[in-house]
mmCIF file of C-alpha atoms in Angstrom:
data_model
loop_
_atom_site.group_PDB
_atom_site.id
_atom_site.type_symbol
_atom_site.label_atom_id
_atom_site.label_comp_id
_atom_site.label_asym_id
_atom_site.label_seq_id
_atom_site.Cartn_x
_atom_site.Cartn_y
_atom_site.Cartn_z
ATOM 1 C CA MET A 1 -10.128 -82.139 53.809
ATOM 2 C CA THR A 2 -9.648 -84.090 50.475
ATOM 3 C CA ARG A 3 -5.760 -83.022 50.202
ATOM 4 C CA THR A 4 -5.301 -84.477 53.810
ATOM 5 C CA LEU A 5 -6.941 -87.447 52.907
ATOM 6 C CA LEU A 6 -4.803 -88.116 49.735
ATOM 7 C CA ALA A 7 -1.844 -87.586 51.439
ATOM 8 C CA ALA A 8 -2.837 -90.006 54.186
ATOM 9 C CA ALA A 9 -3.484 -92.868 51.492
ATOM 10 C CA VAL A 10 -0.493 -91.897 49.898
ATOM 11 C CA VAL A 11 1.620 -92.408 52.930
ATOM 12 C CA ALA A 12 -0.492 -95.621 54.243
ATOM 13 C CA THR A 13 0.157 -97.140 50.508
ATOM 14 C CA LEU A 14 4.259 -96.292 50.887
ATOM 15 C CA LEU A 15 4.184 -97.391 54.691
ATOM 16 C CA THR A 16 2.921 -100.781 53.739
ATOM 17 C CA SER A 17 5.383 -101.207 51.017
ATOM 18 C CA LEU A 18 8.139 -100.037 53.522
ATOM 19 C CA PRO A 19 9.457 -103.605 54.278
ATOM 20 C CA ALA A 20 9.223 -104.960 50.644
ATOM 21 C CA ALA A 21 11.006 -101.553 49.675
ATOM 22 C CA ALA A 22 14.127 -103.104 51.738
ATOM 23 C CA GLN A 23 14.485 -105.922 49.387
ATOM 24 C CA PHE A 24 14.604 -104.325 45.656
ATOM 25 C CA GLN A 25 14.975 -107.020 42.952
ATOM 26 C CA ARG A 26 16.900 -104.722 40.778
ATOM 27 C CA PRO A 27 19.015 -100.727 40.766
ATOM 28 C CA GLU A 28 16.017 -99.250 38.960
ATOM 29 C CA GLN A 29 13.353 -100.393 41.277
ATOM 30 C CA ALA A 30 15.835 -98.512 44.251
ATOM 31 C CA ILE A 31 16.113 -95.515 42.143
ATOM 32 C CA LYS A 32 12.532 -94.816 41.301
ATOM 33 C CA TYR A 33 11.511 -95.603 44.853
ATOM 34 C CA ARG A 34 13.735 -92.764 46.306
ATOM 35 C CA GLN A 35 13.145 -90.644 43.441
ATOM 36 C CA SER A 36 9.592 -91.061 44.198
ATOM 37 C CA ALA A 37 10.142 -90.300 47.888
ATOM 38 C CA MET A 38 12.209 -87.378 47.384
ATOM 39 C CA ALA A 39 9.516 -85.799 45.006
ATOM 40 C CA LEU A 40 6.714 -86.619 47.412
ATOM 41 C CA GLN A 41 8.747 -84.911 50.456
ATOM 42 C CA SER A 42 9.743 -81.727 48.554
ATOM 43 C CA ASN A 43 6.017 -81.244 47.596
ATOM 44 C CA HIS A 44 4.914 -81.461 51.257
ATOM 45 C CA MET A 45 8.031 -79.486 52.757
ATOM 46 C CA GLY A 46 6.965 -77.032 50.052
ATOM 47 C CA ARG A 47 3.319 -76.642 51.659
ATOM 48 C CA VAL A 48 5.386 -76.085 55.182
ATOM 49 C CA PHE A 49 7.579 -73.532 53.528
ATOM 50 C CA ALA A 50 4.301 -71.653 52.205
ATOM 51 C CA MET A 51 2.750 -71.390 55.568
ATOM 52 C CA ALA A 52 6.628 -70.285 57.139
ATOM 53 C CA GLN A 53 6.878 -67.513 54.658
ATOM 54 C CA GLY A 54 3.464 -66.354 54.702
ATOM 55 C CA ARG A 55 2.394 -67.151 51.178
ATOM 56 C CA VAL A 56 -0.709 -69.067 52.283
ATOM 57 C CA PRO A 57 -2.359 -68.511 55.787
ATOM 58 C CA TYR A 58 -0.783 -70.627 58.756
ATOM 59 C CA ASP A 59 -2.714 -73.491 59.656
ATOM 60 C CA PRO A 60 -1.016 -75.482 62.591
ATOM 61 C CA LYS A 61 -3.050 -78.823 62.026
ATOM 62 C CA ALA A 62 -2.420 -78.839 58.400
ATOM 63 C CA ALA A 63 1.193 -77.892 59.203
ATOM 64 C CA GLN A 64 1.636 -80.945 61.854
ATOM 65 C CA GLU A 65 0.463 -83.215 59.486
ATOM 66 C CA GLN A 66 2.667 -82.064 56.308
ATOM 67 C CA ILE A 67 5.443 -82.210 59.059
ATOM 68 C CA GLU A 68 4.371 -85.639 59.783
ATOM 69 C CA ILE A 69 4.580 -86.669 55.986
ATOM 70 C CA VAL A 70 7.875 -85.139 55.741
ATOM 71 C CA ALA A 71 9.528 -87.315 58.280
ATOM 72 C CA MET A 72 8.145 -90.560 57.590
ATOM 73 C CA LEU A 73 9.200 -90.101 53.582
ATOM 74 C CA ASN A 74 12.458 -88.726 54.588
ATOM 75 C CA LYS A 75 13.094 -92.226 56.473
ATOM 76 C CA MET A 76 11.826 -93.475 53.333
ATOM 77 C CA GLN A 77 14.004 -92.633 50.503
ATOM 78 C CA PHE A 78 17.260 -93.647 52.472
ATOM 79 C CA VAL A 79 16.549 -97.027 52.351
ATOM 80 C CA ALA A 80 16.941 -97.008 48.786
ATOM 81 C CA PHE A 81 20.319 -95.981 48.659
ATOM 82 C CA ILE A 82 21.718 -99.484 47.908
ATOM 83 C CA ASP A 83 24.767 -100.942 46.710
ATOM 84 C CA GLY A 84 24.538 -101.429 42.906
ATOM 85 C CA SER A 85 21.501 -98.403 42.814
ATOM 86 C CA ASP A 86 24.225 -96.061 41.484
ATOM 87 C CA LYS A 87 23.434 -97.193 37.973
ATOM 88 C CA GLY A 88 20.311 -98.360 36.201
ATOM 89 C CA ALA A 89 18.166 -95.801 35.589
ATOM 90 C CA PRO A 90 18.610 -92.001 35.422
ATOM 91 C CA THR A 91 19.834 -90.876 38.389
ATOM 92 C CA ARG A 92 21.730 -87.763 39.968
ATOM 93 C CA ALA A 93 23.362 -89.445 42.869
ATOM 94 C CA LYS A 94 27.002 -89.297 42.539
ATOM 95 C CA PRO A 95 29.367 -92.165 43.177
ATOM 96 C CA GLU A 96 30.461 -90.335 46.610
ATOM 97 C CA ILE A 97 27.390 -91.741 47.891
ATOM 98 C CA TRP A 98 28.982 -95.282 47.974
ATOM 99 C CA ALA A 99 32.914 -94.160 47.748
ATOM 100 C CA GLN A 100 32.450 -91.995 50.816
ATOM 101 C CA ARG A 101 29.433 -94.057 53.036
ATOM 102 C CA ASP A 102 30.423 -92.864 56.253
ATOM 103 C CA LYS A 103 30.199 -89.374 54.812
ATOM 104 C CA PHE A 104 26.874 -90.046 53.680
ATOM 105 C CA ASN A 105 25.860 -91.778 56.577
ATOM 106 C CA ALA A 106 26.695 -88.584 58.725
ATOM 107 C CA ALA A 107 24.334 -86.654 56.229
ATOM 108 C CA ILE A 108 21.712 -89.171 56.601
ATOM 109 C CA ALA A 109 21.973 -88.585 60.445
ATOM 110 C CA LYS A 110 21.762 -84.750 60.007
ATOM 111 C CA SER A 111 18.655 -85.146 58.166
ATOM 112 C CA GLU A 112 16.742 -86.882 60.580
ATOM 113 C CA GLU A 113 17.921 -84.966 63.375
ATOM 114 C CA SER A 114 16.991 -81.598 61.421
ATOM 115 C CA VAL A 115 13.596 -83.368 60.359
ATOM 116 C CA GLN A 116 13.024 -84.400 64.019
ATOM 117 C CA GLN A 117 13.367 -80.873 65.096
ATOM 118 C CA LEU A 118 10.883 -79.821 62.793
ATOM 119 C CA VAL A 119 8.443 -82.344 64.022
ATOM 120 C CA THR A 120 8.930 -81.399 67.370
ATOM 121 C CA ALA A 121 8.093 -77.584 66.192
ATOM 122 C CA GLY A 122 4.985 -78.172 64.234
ATOM 123 C CA ARG A 123 3.904 -80.447 67.355
ATOM 124 C CA SER A 124 4.277 -77.269 69.183
ATOM 125 C CA GLY A 125 2.162 -75.333 67.077
ATOM 126 C CA ASN A 126 4.602 -72.151 67.268
ATOM 127 C CA LEU A 127 5.047 -70.810 63.799
ATOM 128 C CA ASP A 128 8.208 -69.188 64.847
ATOM 129 C CA GLN A 129 9.743 -72.635 65.653
ATOM 130 C CA ILE A 130 8.500 -74.194 62.551
ATOM 131 C CA LYS A 131 10.091 -71.403 60.546
ATOM 132 C CA ALA A 132 13.182 -72.105 62.433
ATOM 133 C CA ALA A 133 13.096 -75.540 61.971
ATOM 134 C CA ALA A 134 11.893 -75.785 57.895
ATOM 135 C CA GLY A 135 15.071 -73.378 57.451
ATOM 136 C CA GLY A 136 17.538 -75.979 58.876
ATOM 137 C CA VAL A 137 15.500 -79.168 57.032
ATOM 138 C CA GLY A 138 16.058 -76.533 54.133
ATOM 139 C CA GLN A 139 19.652 -76.524 54.777
ATOM 140 C CA THR A 140 20.317 -79.703 55.458
ATOM 141 C CA CYS A 141 19.144 -81.035 52.316
ATOM 142 C CA LYS A 142 21.099 -78.531 50.489
ATOM 143 C CA ALA A 143 24.403 -79.508 52.263
ATOM 144 C CA CYS A 144 23.664 -82.886 51.569
ATOM 145 C CA HIS A 145 22.496 -82.258 47.598
ATOM 146 C CA ASP A 146 25.828 -79.762 47.276
ATOM 147 C CA VAL A 147 27.952 -82.687 47.871
ATOM 148 C CA PHE A 148 25.702 -85.689 46.610
ATOM 149 C CA GLN A 149 23.861 -85.032 43.809
ATOM 150 C CA ALA A 150 24.782 -83.948 40.277
ATOM 151 C CA PRO A 151 23.217 -81.021 39.025
ATOM 152 C CA ALA A 152 20.242 -81.127 36.724
ATOM 153 C CA ASN A 153 20.932 -81.297 32.864
#
């Protein structure tokens, strides 16, 4: 229960900052913002995967809560890929994001679609549907990272 309340507080804080996030003053602000959103999304997606893989007991309510947070964070990360944010702070974002904007936008659309399928599965409460949809999200993330994210040093 405490984790759920903490997650809700984090999301509420992020939601109130979302309108301001569209107007980053410096590129490093956008970089830090998207990296934070991605780190949180990875954490919450990890909780969904843990249930889907049977590493922790499946709790339909907890799964749905985590999935809803993932969906919000998925939207938030993409607002921070603004022009000029390929530099200004350490980032693994490749120049292809800005050079091939149509291709990157298509990857965003695929990400949004796969996350929406996960949201639908989460709301159903059906673990098999969640497993399939979570796998789809993982594949979509990997496909985007393969093209648009530099390897870690």
